[in-house]
CSV table of C-alpha atoms in Angstrom, one decimal:
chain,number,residue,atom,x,y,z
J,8,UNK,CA,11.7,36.1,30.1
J,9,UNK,CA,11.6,32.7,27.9
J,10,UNK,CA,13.9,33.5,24.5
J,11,UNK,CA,12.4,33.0,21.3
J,12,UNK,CA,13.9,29.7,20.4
J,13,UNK,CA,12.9,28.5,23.9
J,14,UNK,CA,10.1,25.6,24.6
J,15,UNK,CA,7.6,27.0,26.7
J,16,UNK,CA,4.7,25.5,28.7
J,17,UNK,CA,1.5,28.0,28.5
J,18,UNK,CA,-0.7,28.7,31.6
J,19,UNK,CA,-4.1,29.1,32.4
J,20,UNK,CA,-4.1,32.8,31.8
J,21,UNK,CA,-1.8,32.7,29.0
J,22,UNK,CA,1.5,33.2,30.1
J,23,UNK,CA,4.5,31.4,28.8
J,24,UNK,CA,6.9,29.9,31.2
J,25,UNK,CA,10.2,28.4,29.9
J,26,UNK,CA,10.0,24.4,31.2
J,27,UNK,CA,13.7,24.4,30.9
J,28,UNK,CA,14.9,26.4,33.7
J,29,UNK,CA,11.1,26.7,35.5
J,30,UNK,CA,8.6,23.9,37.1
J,31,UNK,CA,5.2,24.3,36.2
J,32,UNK,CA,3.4,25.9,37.9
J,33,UNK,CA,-0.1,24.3,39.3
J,34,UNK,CA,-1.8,26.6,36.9
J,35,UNK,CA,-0.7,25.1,34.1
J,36,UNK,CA,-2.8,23.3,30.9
J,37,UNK,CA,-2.6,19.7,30.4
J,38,UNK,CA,-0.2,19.2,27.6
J,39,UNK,CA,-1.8,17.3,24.5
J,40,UNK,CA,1.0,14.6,22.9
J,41,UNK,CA,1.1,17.0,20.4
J,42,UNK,CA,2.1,20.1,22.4
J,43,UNK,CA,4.9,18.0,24.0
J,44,UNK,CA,6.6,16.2,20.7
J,45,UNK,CA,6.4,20.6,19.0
J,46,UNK,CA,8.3,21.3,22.7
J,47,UNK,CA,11.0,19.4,22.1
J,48,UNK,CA,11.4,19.7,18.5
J,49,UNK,CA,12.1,23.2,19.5
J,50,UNK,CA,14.6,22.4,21.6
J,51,UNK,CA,16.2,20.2,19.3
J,52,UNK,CA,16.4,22.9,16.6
J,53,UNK,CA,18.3,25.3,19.5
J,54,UNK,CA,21.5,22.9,17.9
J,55,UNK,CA,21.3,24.4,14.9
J,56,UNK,CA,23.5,27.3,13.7
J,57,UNK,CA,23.7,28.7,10.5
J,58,UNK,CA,25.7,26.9,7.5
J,59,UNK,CA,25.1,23.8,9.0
J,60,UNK,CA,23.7,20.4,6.9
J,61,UNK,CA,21.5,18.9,8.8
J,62,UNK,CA,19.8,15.5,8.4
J,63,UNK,CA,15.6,16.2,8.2
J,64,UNK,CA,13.5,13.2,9.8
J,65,UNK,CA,10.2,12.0,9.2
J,66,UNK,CA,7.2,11.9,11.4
J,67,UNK,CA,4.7,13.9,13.3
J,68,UNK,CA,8.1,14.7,16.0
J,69,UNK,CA,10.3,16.0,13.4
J,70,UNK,CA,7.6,17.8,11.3
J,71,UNK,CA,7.6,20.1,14.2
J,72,UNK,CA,11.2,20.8,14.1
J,73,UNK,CA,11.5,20.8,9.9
J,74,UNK,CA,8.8,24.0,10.7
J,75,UNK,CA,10.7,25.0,13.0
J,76,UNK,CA,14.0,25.5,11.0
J,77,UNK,CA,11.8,26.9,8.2
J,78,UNK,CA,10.7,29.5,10.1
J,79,UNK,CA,14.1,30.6,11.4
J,80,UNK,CA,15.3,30.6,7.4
J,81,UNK,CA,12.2,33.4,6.7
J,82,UNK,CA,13.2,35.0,9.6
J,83,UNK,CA,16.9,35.2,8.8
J,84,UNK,CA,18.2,34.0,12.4
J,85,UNK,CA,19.8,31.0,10.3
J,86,UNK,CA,21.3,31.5,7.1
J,87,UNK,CA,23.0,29.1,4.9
J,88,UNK,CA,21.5,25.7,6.1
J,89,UNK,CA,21.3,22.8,4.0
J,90,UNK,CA,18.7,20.2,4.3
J,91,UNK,CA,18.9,16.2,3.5
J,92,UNK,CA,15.8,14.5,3.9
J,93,UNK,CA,15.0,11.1,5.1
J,94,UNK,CA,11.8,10.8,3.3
J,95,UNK,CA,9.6,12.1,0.2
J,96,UNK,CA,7.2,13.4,3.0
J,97,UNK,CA,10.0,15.5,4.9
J,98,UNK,CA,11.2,16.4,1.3
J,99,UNK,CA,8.0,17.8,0.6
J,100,UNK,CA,7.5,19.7,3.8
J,101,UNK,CA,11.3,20.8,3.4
J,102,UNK,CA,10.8,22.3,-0.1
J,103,UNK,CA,7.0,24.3,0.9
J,104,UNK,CA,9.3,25.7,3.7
J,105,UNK,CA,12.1,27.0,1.1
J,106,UNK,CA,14.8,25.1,3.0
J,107,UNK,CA,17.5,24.1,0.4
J,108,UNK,CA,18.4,20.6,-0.3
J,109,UNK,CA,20.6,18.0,-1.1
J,110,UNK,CA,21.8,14.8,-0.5
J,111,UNK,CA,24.4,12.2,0.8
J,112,UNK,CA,26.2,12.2,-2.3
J,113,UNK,CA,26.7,15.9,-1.9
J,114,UNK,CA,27.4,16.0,1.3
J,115,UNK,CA,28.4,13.0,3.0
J,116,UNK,CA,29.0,14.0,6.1
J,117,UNK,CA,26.0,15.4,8.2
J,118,UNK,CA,26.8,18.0,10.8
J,119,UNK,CA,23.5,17.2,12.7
J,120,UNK,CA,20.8,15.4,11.9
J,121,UNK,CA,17.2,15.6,13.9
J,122,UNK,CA,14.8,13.1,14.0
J,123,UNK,CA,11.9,11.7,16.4
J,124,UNK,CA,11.9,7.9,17.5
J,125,UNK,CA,9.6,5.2,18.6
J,126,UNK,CA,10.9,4.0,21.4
J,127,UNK,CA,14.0,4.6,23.6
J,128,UNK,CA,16.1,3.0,26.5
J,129,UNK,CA,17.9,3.7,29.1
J,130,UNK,CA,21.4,3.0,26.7
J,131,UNK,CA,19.8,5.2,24.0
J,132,UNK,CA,19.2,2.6,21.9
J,133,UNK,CA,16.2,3.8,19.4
J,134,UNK,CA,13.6,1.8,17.4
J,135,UNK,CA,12.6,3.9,14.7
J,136,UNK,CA,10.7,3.3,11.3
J,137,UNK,CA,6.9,2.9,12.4
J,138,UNK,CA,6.3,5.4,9.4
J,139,UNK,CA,8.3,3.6,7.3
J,140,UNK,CA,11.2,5.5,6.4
J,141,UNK,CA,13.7,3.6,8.7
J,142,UNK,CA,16.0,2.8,6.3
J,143,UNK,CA,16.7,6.4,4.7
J,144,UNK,CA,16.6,7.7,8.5
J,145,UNK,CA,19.3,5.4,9.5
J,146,UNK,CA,22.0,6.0,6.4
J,147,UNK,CA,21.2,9.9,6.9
J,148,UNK,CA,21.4,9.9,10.6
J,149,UNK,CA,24.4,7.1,10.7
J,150,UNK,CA,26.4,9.9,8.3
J,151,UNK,CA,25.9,12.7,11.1
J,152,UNK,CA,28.3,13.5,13.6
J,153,UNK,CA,25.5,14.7,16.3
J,154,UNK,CA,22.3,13.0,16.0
J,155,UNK,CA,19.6,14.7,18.2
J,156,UNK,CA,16.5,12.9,19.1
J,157,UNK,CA,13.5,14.5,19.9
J,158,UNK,CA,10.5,12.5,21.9
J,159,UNK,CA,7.9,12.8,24.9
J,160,UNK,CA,8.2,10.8,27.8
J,161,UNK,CA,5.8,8.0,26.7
J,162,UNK,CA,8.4,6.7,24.2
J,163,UNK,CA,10.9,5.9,27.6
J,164,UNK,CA,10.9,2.0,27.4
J,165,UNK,CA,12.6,-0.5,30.0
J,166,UNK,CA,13.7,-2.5,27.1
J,167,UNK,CA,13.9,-2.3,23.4
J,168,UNK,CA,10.0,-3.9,22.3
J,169,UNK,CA,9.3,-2.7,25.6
J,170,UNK,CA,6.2,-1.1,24.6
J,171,UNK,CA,4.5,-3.8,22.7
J,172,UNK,CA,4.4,-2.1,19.5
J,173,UNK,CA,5.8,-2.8,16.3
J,174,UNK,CA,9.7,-3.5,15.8
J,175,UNK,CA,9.9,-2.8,12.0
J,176,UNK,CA,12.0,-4.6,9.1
J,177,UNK,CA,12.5,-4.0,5.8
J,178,UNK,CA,12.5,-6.6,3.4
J,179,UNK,CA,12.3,-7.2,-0.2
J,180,UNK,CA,9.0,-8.1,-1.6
J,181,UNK,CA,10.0,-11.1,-3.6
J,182,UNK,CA,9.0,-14.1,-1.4
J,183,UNK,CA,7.9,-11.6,1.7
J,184,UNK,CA,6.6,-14.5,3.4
J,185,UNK,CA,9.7,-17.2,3.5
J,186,UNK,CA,11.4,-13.5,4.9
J,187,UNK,CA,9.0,-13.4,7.3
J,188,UNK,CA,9.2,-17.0,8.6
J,189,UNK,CA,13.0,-16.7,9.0
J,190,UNK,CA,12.7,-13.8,11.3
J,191,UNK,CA,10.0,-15.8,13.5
J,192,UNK,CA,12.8,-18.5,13.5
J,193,UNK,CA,15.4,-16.2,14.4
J,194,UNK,CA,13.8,-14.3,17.0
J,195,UNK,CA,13.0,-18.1,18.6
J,196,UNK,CA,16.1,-17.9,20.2
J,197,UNK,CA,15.5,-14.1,21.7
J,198,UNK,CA,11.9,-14.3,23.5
J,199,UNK,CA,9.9,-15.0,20.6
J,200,UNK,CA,8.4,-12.6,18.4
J,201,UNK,CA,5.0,-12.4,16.2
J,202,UNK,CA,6.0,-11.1,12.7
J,203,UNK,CA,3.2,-9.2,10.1
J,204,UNK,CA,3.5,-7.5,6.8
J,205,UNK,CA,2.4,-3.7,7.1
J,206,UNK,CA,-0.7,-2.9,5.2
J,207,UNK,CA,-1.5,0.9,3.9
J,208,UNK,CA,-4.1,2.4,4.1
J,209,UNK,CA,-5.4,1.0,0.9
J,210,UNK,CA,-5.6,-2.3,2.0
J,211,UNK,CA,-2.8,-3.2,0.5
J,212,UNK,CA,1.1,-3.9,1.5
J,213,UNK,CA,2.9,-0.9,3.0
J,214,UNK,CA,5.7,0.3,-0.1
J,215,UNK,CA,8.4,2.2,1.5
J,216,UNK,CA,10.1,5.4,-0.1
J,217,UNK,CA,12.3,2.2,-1.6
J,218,UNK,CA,10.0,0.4,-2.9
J,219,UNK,CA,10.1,-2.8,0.0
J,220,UNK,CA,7.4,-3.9,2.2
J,221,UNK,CA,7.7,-3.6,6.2
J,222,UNK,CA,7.4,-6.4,8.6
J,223,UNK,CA,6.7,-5.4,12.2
J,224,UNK,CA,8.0,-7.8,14.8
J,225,UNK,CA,6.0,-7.9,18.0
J,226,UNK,CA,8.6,-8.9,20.4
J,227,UNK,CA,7.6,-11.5,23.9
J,228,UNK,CA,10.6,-10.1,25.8
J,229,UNK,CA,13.5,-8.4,26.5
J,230,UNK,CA,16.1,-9.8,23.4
J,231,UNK,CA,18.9,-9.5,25.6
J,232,UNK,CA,22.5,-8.6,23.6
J,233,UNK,CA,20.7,-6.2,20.4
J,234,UNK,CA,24.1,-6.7,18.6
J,235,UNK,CA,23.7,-10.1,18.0
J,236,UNK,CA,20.4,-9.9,17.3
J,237,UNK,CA,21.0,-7.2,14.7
J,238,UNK,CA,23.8,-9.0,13.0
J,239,UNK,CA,21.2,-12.0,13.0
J,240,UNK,CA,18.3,-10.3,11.1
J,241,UNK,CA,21.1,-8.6,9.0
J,242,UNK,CA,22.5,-11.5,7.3
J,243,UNK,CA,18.8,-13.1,6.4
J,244,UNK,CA,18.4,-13.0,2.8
J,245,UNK,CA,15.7,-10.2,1.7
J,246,UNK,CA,16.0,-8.3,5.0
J,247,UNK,CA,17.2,-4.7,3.7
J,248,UNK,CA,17.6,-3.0,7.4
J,249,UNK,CA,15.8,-3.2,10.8
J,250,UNK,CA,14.5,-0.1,13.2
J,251,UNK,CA,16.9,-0.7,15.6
J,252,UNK,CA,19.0,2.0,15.9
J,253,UNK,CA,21.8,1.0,18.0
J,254,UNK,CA,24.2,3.7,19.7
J,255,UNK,CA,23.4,6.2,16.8
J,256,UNK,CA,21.3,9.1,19.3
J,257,UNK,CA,24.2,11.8,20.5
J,258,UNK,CA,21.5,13.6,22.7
J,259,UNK,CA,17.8,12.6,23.2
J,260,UNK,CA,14.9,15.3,24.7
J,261,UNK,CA,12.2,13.6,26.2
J,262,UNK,CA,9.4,16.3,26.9
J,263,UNK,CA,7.0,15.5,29.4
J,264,UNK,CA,4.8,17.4,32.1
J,265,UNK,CA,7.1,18.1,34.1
J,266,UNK,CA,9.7,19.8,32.1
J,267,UNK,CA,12.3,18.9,29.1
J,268,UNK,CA,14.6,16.4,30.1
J,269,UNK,CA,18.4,16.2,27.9
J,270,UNK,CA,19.6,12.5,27.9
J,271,UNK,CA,23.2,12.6,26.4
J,272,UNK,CA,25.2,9.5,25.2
J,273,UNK,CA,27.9,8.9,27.8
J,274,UNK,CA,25.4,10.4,30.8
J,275,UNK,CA,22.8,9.5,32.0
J,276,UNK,CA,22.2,13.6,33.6
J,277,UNK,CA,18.9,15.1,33.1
């Protein structure tokens, strides 16, 4: 029998099998996206222990695990855990769950942070900050000393920019556009990229929990070394930080149909 904290797979008559030990069975649902990302957010929150400070991301992946850890507080099967958010959002959430709070001036060093990501290779390597809290994730999760990342399969890329989607930056608002420009002439010399300002909802430029804007880069091909190309876009004037989160993820679970997968930094074993 599955324990409670386990991730479990539900049949078509009902019955919970634990995907980490057990393949599913031909009975069982199709998995929504949804289903899979709340899978291994529960796995992720099996790291926890009580009296721990752990580093809370942002996004529909780590909402699942924030609830998670909320509901193991009411329950009393953790006790003493303290929470720093990586976002106003996951503060929010954090706060209507009763977890207790604080922050990197506090508590500098992180025991274990949890977070989802946007994309991830075969080194790793993360892009993170399609939500727009990249910066805040990556001081947070870049003061932890275990860094769990929680995903489903479809964020497995080839290649960082592997899936087409948005590479983000942060940048200053004054002069947004000469910011922009530079990155399009930087990113000449790695494949090429197409660079837009992020617009809200309202119509109107994407504000960050900082108060920048966000530039996604739409990347050609494979950039090659990322170091270099980090240190590139880091030394532009008016870039604050990029989503590339280079050799930051201790452990990443990748949920998929088939099971949970545990990726861990110096392994490649499943």
């Amino acid at each position: 029998m599955a324990l409670a904290h386990d991730p479990l797979f539900i049949t078509s008559d009902k019955s919970p099998i634990d995907i980490t030990s057990t393949p599913p069975p031909s009975s069982m649902m199709i998995l929504t996206q949804d289903e899979l990302k709340r899978i291994a957010a529960y796995k992720a929150v099996d790291f926890v222990k009580s009296g721990m400070v752990l580093g809370l991301g942002t996004g529909s992946t780590a909402k699942h695990a924030v609830d998670r850890i909320g509901e193991l507080l009411r329950r009393g099967e953790l006790e003493n855990i303290v929470g720093i958010p990586t976002s106003k959002k996951t503060q929010e959430q954090a706060l209507s769950l009763g977890i207790p709070l604080s922050d990197l001036d506090s508590h500098p060093v992180i025991d274990l942070s949890i977070d989802g990501a946007d994309e991830v290779d075969p080194r790793l390597n993360l892009v993170k900050g399609r939500g727009g809290s990249l910066l805040r994730e990556k001081m947070i999760e870049g003061a932890s000393k275990k860094f769990v990342v929680i995903v489903d399969e479809s964020k497995m890329v080839k290649h960082i920019g592997g899936s087409k989607l948005a590479l983000p930056v942060e940048v200053v608002p004054f002069c947004w556009e000469f910011t922009a420009e530079r990155l399009r002439g930087v990113m000449e010399g790695y494949g090429g990229c197409e660079a837009k300002l992020r617009f809200g909802e309202n119509g109107r430029a994407f504000v960050t929990d900082n108060g920048n804007y966000i530039v996604d880069m739409y990347l050609e091909k494979d950039m090659g070394d990322l170091r270099v190309v980090s240190d590139e876009i880091l030394r532009l004037p008016g870039v604050v930080e990029h989503g590339m989160f280079l050799d930051m993820a201790s452990t990443v679970i990748i949920a998929g149909e088939l099971g949970v997968k545990i990726k861990n930094k110096y392994s490649s074993c499943c």
